[in-house]
Short mmCIF file of C-alpha atoms in Angstrom, two decimals:
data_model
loop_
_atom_site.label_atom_id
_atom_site.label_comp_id
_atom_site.label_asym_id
_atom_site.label_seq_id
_atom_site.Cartn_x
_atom_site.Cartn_y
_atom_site.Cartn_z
CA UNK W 40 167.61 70.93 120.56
CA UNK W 41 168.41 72.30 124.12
CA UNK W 42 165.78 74.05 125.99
CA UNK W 43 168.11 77.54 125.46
CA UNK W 44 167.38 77.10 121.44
CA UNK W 45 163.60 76.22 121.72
CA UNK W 46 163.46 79.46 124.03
CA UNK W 47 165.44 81.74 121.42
CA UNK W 48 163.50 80.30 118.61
CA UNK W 49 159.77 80.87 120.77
CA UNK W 50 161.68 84.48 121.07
CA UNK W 51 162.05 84.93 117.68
CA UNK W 52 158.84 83.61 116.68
CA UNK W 53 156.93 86.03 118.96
CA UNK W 54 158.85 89.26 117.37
CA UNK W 55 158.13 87.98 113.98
CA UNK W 56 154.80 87.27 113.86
CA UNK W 57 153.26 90.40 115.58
CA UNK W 58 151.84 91.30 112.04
CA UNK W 59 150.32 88.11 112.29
CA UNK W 60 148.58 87.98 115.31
CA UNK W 61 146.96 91.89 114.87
CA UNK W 62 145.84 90.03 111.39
CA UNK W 63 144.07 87.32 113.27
CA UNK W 64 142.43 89.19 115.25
CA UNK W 65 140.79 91.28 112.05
CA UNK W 66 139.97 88.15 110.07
CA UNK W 67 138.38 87.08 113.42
CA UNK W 68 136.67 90.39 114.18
CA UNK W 69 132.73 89.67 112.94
CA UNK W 70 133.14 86.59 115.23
CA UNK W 71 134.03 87.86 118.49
CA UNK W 72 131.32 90.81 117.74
CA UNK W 73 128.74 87.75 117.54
CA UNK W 74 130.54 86.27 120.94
CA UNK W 75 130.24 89.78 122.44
CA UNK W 76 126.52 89.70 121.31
CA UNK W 77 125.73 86.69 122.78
CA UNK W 78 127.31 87.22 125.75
CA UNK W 79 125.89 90.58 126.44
CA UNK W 80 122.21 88.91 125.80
CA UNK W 81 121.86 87.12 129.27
CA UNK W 82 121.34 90.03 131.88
CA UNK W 83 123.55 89.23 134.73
CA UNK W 84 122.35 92.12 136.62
CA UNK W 85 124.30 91.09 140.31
CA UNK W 86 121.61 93.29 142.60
CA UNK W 87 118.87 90.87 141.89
CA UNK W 88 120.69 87.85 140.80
CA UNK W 89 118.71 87.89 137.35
CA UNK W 90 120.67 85.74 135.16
CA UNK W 91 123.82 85.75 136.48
CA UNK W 92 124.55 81.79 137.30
CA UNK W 93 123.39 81.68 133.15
CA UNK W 94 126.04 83.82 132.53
CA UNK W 95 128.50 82.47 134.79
CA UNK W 96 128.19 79.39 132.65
CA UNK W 97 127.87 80.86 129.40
CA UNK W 98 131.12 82.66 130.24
CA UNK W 99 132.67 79.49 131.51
CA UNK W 100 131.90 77.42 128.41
CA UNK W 101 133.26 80.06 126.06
CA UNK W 102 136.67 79.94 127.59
CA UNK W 103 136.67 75.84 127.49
CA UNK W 104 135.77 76.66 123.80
CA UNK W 105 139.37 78.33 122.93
CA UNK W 106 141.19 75.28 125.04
CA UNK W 107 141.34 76.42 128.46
CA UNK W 108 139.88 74.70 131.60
CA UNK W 109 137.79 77.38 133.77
CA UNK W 110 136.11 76.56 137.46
CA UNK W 111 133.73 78.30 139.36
CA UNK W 112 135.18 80.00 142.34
CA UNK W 113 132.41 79.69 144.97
CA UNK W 114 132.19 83.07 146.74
CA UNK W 115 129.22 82.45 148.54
CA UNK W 116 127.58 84.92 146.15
CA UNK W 117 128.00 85.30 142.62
CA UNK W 118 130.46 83.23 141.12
CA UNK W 119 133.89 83.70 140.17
CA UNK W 120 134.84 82.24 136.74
CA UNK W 121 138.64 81.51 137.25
CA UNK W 122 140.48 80.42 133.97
CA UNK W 123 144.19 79.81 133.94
CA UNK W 124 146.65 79.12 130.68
CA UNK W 125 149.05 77.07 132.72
CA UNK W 126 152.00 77.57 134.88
CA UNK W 127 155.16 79.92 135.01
CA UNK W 128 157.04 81.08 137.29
CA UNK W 129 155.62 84.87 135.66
CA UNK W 130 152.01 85.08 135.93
CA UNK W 131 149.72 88.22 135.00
CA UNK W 132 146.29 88.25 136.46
CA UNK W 133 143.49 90.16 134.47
CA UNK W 134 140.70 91.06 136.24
CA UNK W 135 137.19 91.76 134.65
CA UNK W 136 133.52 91.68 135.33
CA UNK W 137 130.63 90.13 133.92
CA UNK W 138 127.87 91.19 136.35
CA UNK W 139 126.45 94.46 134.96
CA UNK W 140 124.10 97.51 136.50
CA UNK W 141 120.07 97.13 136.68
CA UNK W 142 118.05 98.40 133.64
CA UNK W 143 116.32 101.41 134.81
CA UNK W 144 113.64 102.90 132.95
CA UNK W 145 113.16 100.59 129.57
CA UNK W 146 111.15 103.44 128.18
CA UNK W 147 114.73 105.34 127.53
CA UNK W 148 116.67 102.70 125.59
CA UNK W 149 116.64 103.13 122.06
CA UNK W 150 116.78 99.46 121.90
CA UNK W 151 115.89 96.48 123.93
CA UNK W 152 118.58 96.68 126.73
CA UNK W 153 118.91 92.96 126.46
CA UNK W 154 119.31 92.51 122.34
CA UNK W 155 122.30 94.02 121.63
CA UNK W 156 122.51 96.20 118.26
CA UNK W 157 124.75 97.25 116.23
CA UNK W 158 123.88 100.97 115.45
CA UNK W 159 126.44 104.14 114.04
CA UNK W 160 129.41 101.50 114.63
CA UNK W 161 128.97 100.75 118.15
CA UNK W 162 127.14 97.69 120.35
CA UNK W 163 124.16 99.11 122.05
CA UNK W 164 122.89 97.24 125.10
CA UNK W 165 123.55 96.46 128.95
CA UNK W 166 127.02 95.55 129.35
CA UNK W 167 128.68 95.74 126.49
CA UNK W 168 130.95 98.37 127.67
CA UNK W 169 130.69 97.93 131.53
CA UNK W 170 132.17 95.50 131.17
CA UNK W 171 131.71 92.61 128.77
CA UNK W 172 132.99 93.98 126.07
CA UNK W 173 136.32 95.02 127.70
CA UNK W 174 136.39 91.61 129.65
CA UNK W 175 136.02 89.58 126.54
CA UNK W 176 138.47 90.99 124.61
CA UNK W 177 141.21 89.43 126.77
CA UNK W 178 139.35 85.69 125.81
CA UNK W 179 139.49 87.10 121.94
CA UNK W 180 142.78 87.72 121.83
CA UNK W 181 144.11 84.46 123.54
CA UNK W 182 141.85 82.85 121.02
CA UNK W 183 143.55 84.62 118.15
CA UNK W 184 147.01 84.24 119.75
CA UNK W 185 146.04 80.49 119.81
CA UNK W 186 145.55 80.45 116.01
CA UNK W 187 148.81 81.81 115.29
CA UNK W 188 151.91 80.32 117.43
CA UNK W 189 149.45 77.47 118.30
CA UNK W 190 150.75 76.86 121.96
CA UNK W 191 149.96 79.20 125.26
CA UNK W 192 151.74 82.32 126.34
CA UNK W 193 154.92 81.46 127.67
CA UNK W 194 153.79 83.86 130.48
CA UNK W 195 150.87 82.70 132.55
CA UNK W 196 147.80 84.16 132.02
CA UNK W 197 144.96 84.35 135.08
CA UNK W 198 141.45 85.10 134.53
CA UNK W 199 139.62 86.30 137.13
CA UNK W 200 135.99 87.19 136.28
CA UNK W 201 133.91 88.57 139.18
CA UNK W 202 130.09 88.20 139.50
CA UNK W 203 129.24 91.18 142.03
CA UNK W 204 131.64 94.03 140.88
CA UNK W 205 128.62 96.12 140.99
CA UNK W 206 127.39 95.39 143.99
CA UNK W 207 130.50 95.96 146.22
CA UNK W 208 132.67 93.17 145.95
CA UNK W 209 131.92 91.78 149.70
CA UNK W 210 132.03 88.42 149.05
CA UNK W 211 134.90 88.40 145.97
CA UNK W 212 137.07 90.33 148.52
CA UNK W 213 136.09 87.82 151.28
CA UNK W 214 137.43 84.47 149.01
CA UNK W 215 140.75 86.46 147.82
CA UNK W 216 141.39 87.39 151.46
CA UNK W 217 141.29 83.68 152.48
CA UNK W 218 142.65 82.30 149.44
CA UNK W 219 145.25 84.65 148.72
CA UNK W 220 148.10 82.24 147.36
CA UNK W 221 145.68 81.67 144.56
CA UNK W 222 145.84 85.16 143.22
CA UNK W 223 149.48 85.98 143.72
CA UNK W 224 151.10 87.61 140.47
CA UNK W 225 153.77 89.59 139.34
CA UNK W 226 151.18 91.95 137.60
CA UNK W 227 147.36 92.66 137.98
CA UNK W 228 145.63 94.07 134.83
CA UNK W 229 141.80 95.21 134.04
CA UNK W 230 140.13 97.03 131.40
CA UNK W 231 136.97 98.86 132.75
CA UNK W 232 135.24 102.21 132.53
CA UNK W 233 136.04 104.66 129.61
CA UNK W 234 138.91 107.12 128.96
CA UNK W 235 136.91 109.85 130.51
CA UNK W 236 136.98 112.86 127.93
CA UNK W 237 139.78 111.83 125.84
CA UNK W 238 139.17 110.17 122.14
CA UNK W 239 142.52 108.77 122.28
CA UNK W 240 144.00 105.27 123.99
CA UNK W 241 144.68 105.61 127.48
CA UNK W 242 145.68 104.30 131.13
CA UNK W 243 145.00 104.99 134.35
CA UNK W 244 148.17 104.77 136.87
CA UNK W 245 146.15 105.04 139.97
CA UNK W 246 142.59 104.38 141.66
CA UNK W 247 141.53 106.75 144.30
CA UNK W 248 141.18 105.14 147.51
CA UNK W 249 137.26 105.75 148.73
CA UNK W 250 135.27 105.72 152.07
CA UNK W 251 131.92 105.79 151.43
CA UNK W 252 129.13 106.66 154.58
CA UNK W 253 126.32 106.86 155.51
CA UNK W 254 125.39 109.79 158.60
CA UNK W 255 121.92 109.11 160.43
CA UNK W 256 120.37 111.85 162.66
CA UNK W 257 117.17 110.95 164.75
CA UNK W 258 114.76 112.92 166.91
CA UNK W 259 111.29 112.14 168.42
CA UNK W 260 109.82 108.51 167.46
CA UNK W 261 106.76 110.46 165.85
CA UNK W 262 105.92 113.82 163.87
CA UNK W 263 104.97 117.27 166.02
CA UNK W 264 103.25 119.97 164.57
CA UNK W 265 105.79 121.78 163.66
CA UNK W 266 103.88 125.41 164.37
CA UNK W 267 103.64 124.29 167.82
CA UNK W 268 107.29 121.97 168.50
CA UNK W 269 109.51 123.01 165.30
CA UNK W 270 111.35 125.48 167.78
CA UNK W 271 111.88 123.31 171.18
CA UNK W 272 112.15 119.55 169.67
CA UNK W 273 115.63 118.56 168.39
CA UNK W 274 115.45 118.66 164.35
CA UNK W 275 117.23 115.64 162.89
CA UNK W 276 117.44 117.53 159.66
CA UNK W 277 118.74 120.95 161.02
CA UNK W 278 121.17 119.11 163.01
CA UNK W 279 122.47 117.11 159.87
CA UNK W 280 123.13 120.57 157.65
CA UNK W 281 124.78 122.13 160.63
CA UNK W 282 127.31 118.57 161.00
CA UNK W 283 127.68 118.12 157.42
CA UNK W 284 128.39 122.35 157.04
CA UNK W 285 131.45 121.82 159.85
CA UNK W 286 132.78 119.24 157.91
CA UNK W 287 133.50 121.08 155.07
CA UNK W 288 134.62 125.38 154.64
CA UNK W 289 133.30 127.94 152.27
CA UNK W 290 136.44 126.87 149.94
CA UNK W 291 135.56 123.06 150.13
CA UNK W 292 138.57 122.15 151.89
CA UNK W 293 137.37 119.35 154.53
CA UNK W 294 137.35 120.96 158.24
CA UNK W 295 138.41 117.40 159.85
CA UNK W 296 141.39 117.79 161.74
CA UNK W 297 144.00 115.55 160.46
CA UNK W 298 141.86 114.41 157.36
CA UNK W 299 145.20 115.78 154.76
CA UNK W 300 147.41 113.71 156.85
CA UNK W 301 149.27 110.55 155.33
CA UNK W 302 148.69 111.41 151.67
CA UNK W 303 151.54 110.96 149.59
CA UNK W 304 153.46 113.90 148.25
CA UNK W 305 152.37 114.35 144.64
CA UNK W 306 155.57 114.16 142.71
CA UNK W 307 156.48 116.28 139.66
CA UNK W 308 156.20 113.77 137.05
CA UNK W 309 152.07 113.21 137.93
CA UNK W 310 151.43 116.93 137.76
CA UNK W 311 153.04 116.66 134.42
CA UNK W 312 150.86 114.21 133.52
CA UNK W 313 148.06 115.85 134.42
CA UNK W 314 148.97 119.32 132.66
CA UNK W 315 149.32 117.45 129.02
CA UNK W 316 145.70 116.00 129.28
CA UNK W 317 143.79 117.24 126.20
CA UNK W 318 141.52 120.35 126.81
CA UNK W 319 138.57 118.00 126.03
CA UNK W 320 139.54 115.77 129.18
CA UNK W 321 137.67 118.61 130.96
CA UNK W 322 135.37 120.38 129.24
CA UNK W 323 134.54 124.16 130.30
CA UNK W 324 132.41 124.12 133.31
CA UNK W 325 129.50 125.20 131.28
CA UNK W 326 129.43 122.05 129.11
CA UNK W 327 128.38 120.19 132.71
CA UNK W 328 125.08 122.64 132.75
CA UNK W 329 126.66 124.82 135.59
CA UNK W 330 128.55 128.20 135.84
CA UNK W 331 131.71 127.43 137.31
CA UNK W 332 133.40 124.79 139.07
CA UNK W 333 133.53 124.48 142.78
CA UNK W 334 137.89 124.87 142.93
CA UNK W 335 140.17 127.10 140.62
CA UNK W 336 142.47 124.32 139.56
CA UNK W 337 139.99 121.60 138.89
CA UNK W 338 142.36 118.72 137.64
CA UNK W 339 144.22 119.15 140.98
CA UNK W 340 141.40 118.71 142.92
CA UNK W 341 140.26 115.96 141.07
CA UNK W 342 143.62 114.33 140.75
CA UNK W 343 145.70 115.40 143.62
CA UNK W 344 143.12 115.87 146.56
CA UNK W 345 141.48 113.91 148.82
CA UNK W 346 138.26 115.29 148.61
CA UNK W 347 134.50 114.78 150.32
CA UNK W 348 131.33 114.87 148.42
CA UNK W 349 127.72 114.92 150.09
CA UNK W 350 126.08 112.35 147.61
CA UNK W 351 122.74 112.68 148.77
CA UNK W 352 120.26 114.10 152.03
CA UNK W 353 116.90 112.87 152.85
CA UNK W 354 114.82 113.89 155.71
CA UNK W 355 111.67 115.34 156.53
CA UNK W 356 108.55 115.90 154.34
CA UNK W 357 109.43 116.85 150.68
CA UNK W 358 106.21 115.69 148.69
CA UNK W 359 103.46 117.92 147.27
CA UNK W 360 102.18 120.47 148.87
CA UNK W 361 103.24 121.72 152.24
CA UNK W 362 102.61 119.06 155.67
CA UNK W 363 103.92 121.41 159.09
CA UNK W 364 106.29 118.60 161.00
CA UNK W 365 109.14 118.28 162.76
CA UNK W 366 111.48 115.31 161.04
CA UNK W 367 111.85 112.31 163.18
CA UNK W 368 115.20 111.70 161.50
CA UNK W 369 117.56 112.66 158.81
CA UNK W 370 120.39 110.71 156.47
CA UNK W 371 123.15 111.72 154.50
CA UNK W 372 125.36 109.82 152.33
CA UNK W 373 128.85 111.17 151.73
CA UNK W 374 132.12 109.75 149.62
CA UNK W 375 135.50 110.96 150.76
CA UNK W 376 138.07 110.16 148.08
CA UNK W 377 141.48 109.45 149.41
CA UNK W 378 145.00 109.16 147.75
CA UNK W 379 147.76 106.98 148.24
CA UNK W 380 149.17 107.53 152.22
CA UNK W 381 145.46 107.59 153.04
CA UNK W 382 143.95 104.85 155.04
CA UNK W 383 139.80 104.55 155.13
CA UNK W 384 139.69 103.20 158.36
CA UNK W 385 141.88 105.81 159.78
CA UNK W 386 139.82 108.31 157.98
CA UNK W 387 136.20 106.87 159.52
CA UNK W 388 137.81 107.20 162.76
CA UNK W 389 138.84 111.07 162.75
CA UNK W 390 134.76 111.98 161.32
CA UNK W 391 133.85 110.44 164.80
CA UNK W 392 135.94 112.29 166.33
CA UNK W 393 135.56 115.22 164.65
CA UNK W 394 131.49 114.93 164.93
CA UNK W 395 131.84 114.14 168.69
CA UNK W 396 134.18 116.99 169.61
CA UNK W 397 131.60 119.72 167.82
CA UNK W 398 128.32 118.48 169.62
CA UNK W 399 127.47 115.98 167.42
CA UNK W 400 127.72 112.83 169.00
CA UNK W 401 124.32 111.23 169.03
CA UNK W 402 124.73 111.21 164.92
CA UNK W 403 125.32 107.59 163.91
CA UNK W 404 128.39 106.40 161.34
CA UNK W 405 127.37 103.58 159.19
CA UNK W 406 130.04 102.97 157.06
CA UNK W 407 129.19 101.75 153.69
CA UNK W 408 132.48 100.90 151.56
CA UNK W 409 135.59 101.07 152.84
CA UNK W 410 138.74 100.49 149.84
CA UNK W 411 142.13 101.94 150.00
CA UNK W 412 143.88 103.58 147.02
CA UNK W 413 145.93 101.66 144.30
CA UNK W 414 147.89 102.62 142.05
CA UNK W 415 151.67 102.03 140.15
CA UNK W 416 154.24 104.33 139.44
CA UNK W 417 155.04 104.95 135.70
CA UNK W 418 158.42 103.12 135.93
CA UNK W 419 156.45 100.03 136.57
CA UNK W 420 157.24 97.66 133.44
CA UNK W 421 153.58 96.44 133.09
CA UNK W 422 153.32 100.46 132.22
CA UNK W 423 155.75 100.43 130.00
CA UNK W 424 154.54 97.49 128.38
CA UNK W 425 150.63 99.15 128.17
CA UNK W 426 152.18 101.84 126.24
CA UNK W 427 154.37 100.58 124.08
CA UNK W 428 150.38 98.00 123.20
CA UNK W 429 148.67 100.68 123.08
CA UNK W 430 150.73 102.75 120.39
CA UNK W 431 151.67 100.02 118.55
CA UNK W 432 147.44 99.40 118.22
CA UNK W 433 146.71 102.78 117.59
CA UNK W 434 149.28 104.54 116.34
CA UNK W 435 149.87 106.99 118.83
CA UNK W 436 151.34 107.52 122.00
CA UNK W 437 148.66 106.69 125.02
CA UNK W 438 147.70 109.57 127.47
CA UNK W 439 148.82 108.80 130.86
CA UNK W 440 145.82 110.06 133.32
CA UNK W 441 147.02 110.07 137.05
CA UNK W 442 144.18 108.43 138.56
CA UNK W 443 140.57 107.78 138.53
CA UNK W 444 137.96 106.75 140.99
CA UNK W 445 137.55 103.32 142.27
CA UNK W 446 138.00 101.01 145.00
CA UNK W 447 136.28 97.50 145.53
CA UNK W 448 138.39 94.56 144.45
CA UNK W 449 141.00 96.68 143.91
CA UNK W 450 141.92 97.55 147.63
CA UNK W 451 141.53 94.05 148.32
CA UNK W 452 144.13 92.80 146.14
CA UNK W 453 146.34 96.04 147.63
CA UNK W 454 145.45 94.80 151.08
CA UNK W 455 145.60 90.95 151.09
CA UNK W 456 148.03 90.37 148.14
CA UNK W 457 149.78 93.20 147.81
CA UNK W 458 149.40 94.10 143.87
CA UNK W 459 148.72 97.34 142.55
CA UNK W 460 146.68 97.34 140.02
CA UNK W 461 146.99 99.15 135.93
CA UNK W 462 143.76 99.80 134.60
CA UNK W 463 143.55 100.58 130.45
CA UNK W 464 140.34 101.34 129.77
CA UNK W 465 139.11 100.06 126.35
CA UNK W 466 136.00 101.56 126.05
CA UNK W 467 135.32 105.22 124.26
CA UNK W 468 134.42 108.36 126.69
CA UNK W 469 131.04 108.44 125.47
CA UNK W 470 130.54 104.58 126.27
CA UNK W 471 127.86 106.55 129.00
CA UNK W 472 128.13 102.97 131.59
CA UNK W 473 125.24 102.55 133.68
CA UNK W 474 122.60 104.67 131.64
CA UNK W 475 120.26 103.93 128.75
CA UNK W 476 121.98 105.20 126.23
CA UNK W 477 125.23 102.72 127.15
CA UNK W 478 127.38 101.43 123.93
CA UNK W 479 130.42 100.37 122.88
CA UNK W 480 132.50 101.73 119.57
CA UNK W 481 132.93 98.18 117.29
CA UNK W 482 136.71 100.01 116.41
CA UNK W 483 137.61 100.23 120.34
CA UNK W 484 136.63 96.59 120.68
CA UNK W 485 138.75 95.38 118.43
CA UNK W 486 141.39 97.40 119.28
CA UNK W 487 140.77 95.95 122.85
CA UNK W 488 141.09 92.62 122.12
CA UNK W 489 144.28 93.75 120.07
CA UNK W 490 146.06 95.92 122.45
CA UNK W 491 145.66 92.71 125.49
CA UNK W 492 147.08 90.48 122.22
CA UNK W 493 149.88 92.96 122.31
CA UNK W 494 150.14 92.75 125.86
CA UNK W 495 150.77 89.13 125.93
CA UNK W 496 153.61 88.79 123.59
CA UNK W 497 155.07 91.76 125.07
CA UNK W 498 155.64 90.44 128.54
CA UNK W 499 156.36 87.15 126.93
CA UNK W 500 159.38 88.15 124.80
CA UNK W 501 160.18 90.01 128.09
CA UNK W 502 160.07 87.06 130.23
CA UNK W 503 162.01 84.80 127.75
CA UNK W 504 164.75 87.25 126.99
CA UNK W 505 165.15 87.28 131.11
CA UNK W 506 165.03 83.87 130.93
CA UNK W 507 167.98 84.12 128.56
CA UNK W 508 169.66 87.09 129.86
CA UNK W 509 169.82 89.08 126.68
CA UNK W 510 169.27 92.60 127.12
CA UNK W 511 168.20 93.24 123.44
CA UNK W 512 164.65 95.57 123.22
CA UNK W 513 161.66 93.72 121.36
CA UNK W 514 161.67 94.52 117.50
#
């Protein structure tokens, strides 16, 4: 048999047994529930380094258990578990994470955050939904594709889970820069977050591009009495409100000259986008505990804006009572979000100019996280081939969301590699990632690990029918 008729027969194969392989993965659901359980029990939390080698290996050995041969990618850090099903000449890398967020307060968990429970048909716990859950189900459903054609993807697949998503990516983005080769694809694919406020499947074509800072004001090296000096002393804290207040205008459009420059124009097909999101993607502004929002089209600004958001102020006395000083120093942390065009560094550079033109130069610029946007456009076939998964999983059409916020690994791979990245979320909008009350729906698992299934023979039958030359669409 000539390698043309083993092709065509693979091809055929893959369009018949789709039925199959969504089958698989149901006879095989209780099972990868117990692997998610497991997995989810060993904390990982990448700020303190609890547990995370443990996982690391844990992680590592359940990938040799469906055939494949991961390594440890030695970042420095945190490892990265790298797992790969062999070689093509068409590879798609999926990204994930199995480092996860600190605990908090135990007292608010309704169960132990580290004994994940089933409860109202979702997996309570740390993790399970940022992101173990959603990173697993890309090992599930190579293990059920295993079971049923009984040879790898005829695409090849790259797994590339990260050990310090939550803490920044520093040293991740520091291997991939000097290893780049390694990570070169014709597609890069994750499944993180939730689908924001819409009960239906759903991808992301875009992640905002972010600069992150932090603004430090200083004054005298010890209090005054502020009865006495609060007039004649420099006051870090004054000083801060009146920088961060010429910054931004009474309409929240940011003041910095040339900060709107270089952002792509927003075409006509991602406004659409945006205008047939379900009224529950955004809910009125008084489901948020507030009166109104801040803008009068709040899906542009949130989609098509590049925005800047004082995240926090400290300075000064603020405890009980009262205590009559002048602040020795101020800080402010503030996140501009940038679209495509936009360039962080570029951005950093006009706030010092802008602060130093308007009196403000003594106020230092530590910047914090620096990450370009990403994003594809919706002809993009790994798009096309999302939605066509996603429907074919759940019966209905995706939504298409324009964007959502981001940045780490992600500008990195933009940067060094140049691959934009897709992100389908397969976690519910209630998942509530990072908080106590953090779970994952049992049907949105399963219909994770079956949409990446999908995924796979999709871009398989694609790459042998190129392989071929036939032109004829998957059945």
């Amino acid at each position: 048999m000539t390698d043309s008729e083993d092709r065509a027969n693979l091809l055929q194969t893959l369009r018949d047994k789709q039925g199959d392989l969504m089958a698989r993965v149901e006879e095989r659901a209780d099972e990868y529930l117990a692997w998610l359980i497991e997995f989810a029990s060993i904390p990982s939390i990448s700020a303190t380094g609890e547990g995370v080698r443990e996982c690391a290996e844990h992680l590592k050995s359940r990938i040799e258990s469906i055939g494949l041969k991961p390594e440890f990618l030695e970042t420095g850090s945190h490892p990265i578990v790298w797992a790969t099903s062999g070689e093509s000449h068409r590879k798609l890398l999926v990204y994930g994470h199995y480092d996860v967020v600190p605990v908090g307060d135990e007292a608010e968990w309704k169960f132990p955050p580290f004994e994940p429970t089933v409860y109202e048909g979702s997996l309570w716990g740390r993790g399970v939904g940022d992101s173990k859950g959603q990173m697993l189900a890309h090992v599930c459903a190579l293990s059920a594709w295993l079971d049923v054609f009984g040879e790898l993807p005829p695409v090849q697949i790259n797994f590339m889970f990260d050990g310090e998503d939550e803490i920044g990516c520093g040293d991740t983005s520091q291997y991939i820069r000097t290893h780049v080769d390694q990570f070169r694809a014709d597609f890069l694919y994750t499944s993180d977050a939730s689908t924001l406020g819409v009960w239906d499947p759903a991808l992301f074509l875009g992640i905002r591009g972010a600069l992150y800072v932090e603004l430090t004001a200083t004054g005298s090296d010890s209090e005054w009495h502020s009865g006495s000096y609060g007039s004649i002393l420099p006051n870090p804290v004054t000083r801060m409100a009146q920088a961060i207040s010429s910054m931004i205008d009474s309409s929240g459009r940011v003041a910095i000259d040339g900060f709107y420059d270089g952002a792509d124009t927003i075409t006509d097909e991602l406004r659409d986008f945006a205008a047939k999101l379900p009224p529950e993607f955004l809910p009125p502004a008084e489901d948020f505990g507030v009166r109104n929002f801040e803008r009068e089209q709040p899906l542009d600004s949130m989609f098509f804006e590049p925005r800047m958001c004082v995240c926090g102020i400290e300075g000064g006395y603020t405890g009980e009572g009262l205590k009559m000083a002048v602040p020795t120093s101020a800080k402010a942390k503030i996140d501009f979000a940038l679209l495509k065009g936009q360039r962080p560094g570029h951005v950093a550079t006009l706030l010092r100019k802008h602060l130093d033109l308007n009196g403000y130069a003594d106020i230092e610029i530590t910047v914090l996280s620096d990450a370009p946007p990403s994003g594809v456009d919706s002809s993009h076939p790994l798009v096309a081939t999302a939605v066509a998964a996603l429907e074919s999983v759940w019966g209905r059409p995706p939504v298409v969301i324009p964007s959502i916020g981001g940045g780490g690994v992600f500008a990195t791979f933009v940067d060094s590699v140049g691959l934009d990245c897709l992100l389908v979320p397969y976690a519910q909008p209630d998942m509530q990632e990072h908080s106590a009350r953090e779970h994952l729906s049992l049907e949105w698992f399963v219909n994770g690990i079956k949409t990446s299934a999908e995924v796979f023979r999709l871009l398989s039958v694609a790459a042998l029918e190129q392989d071929e030359g036939g032109t004829d669409a998957d059945n």
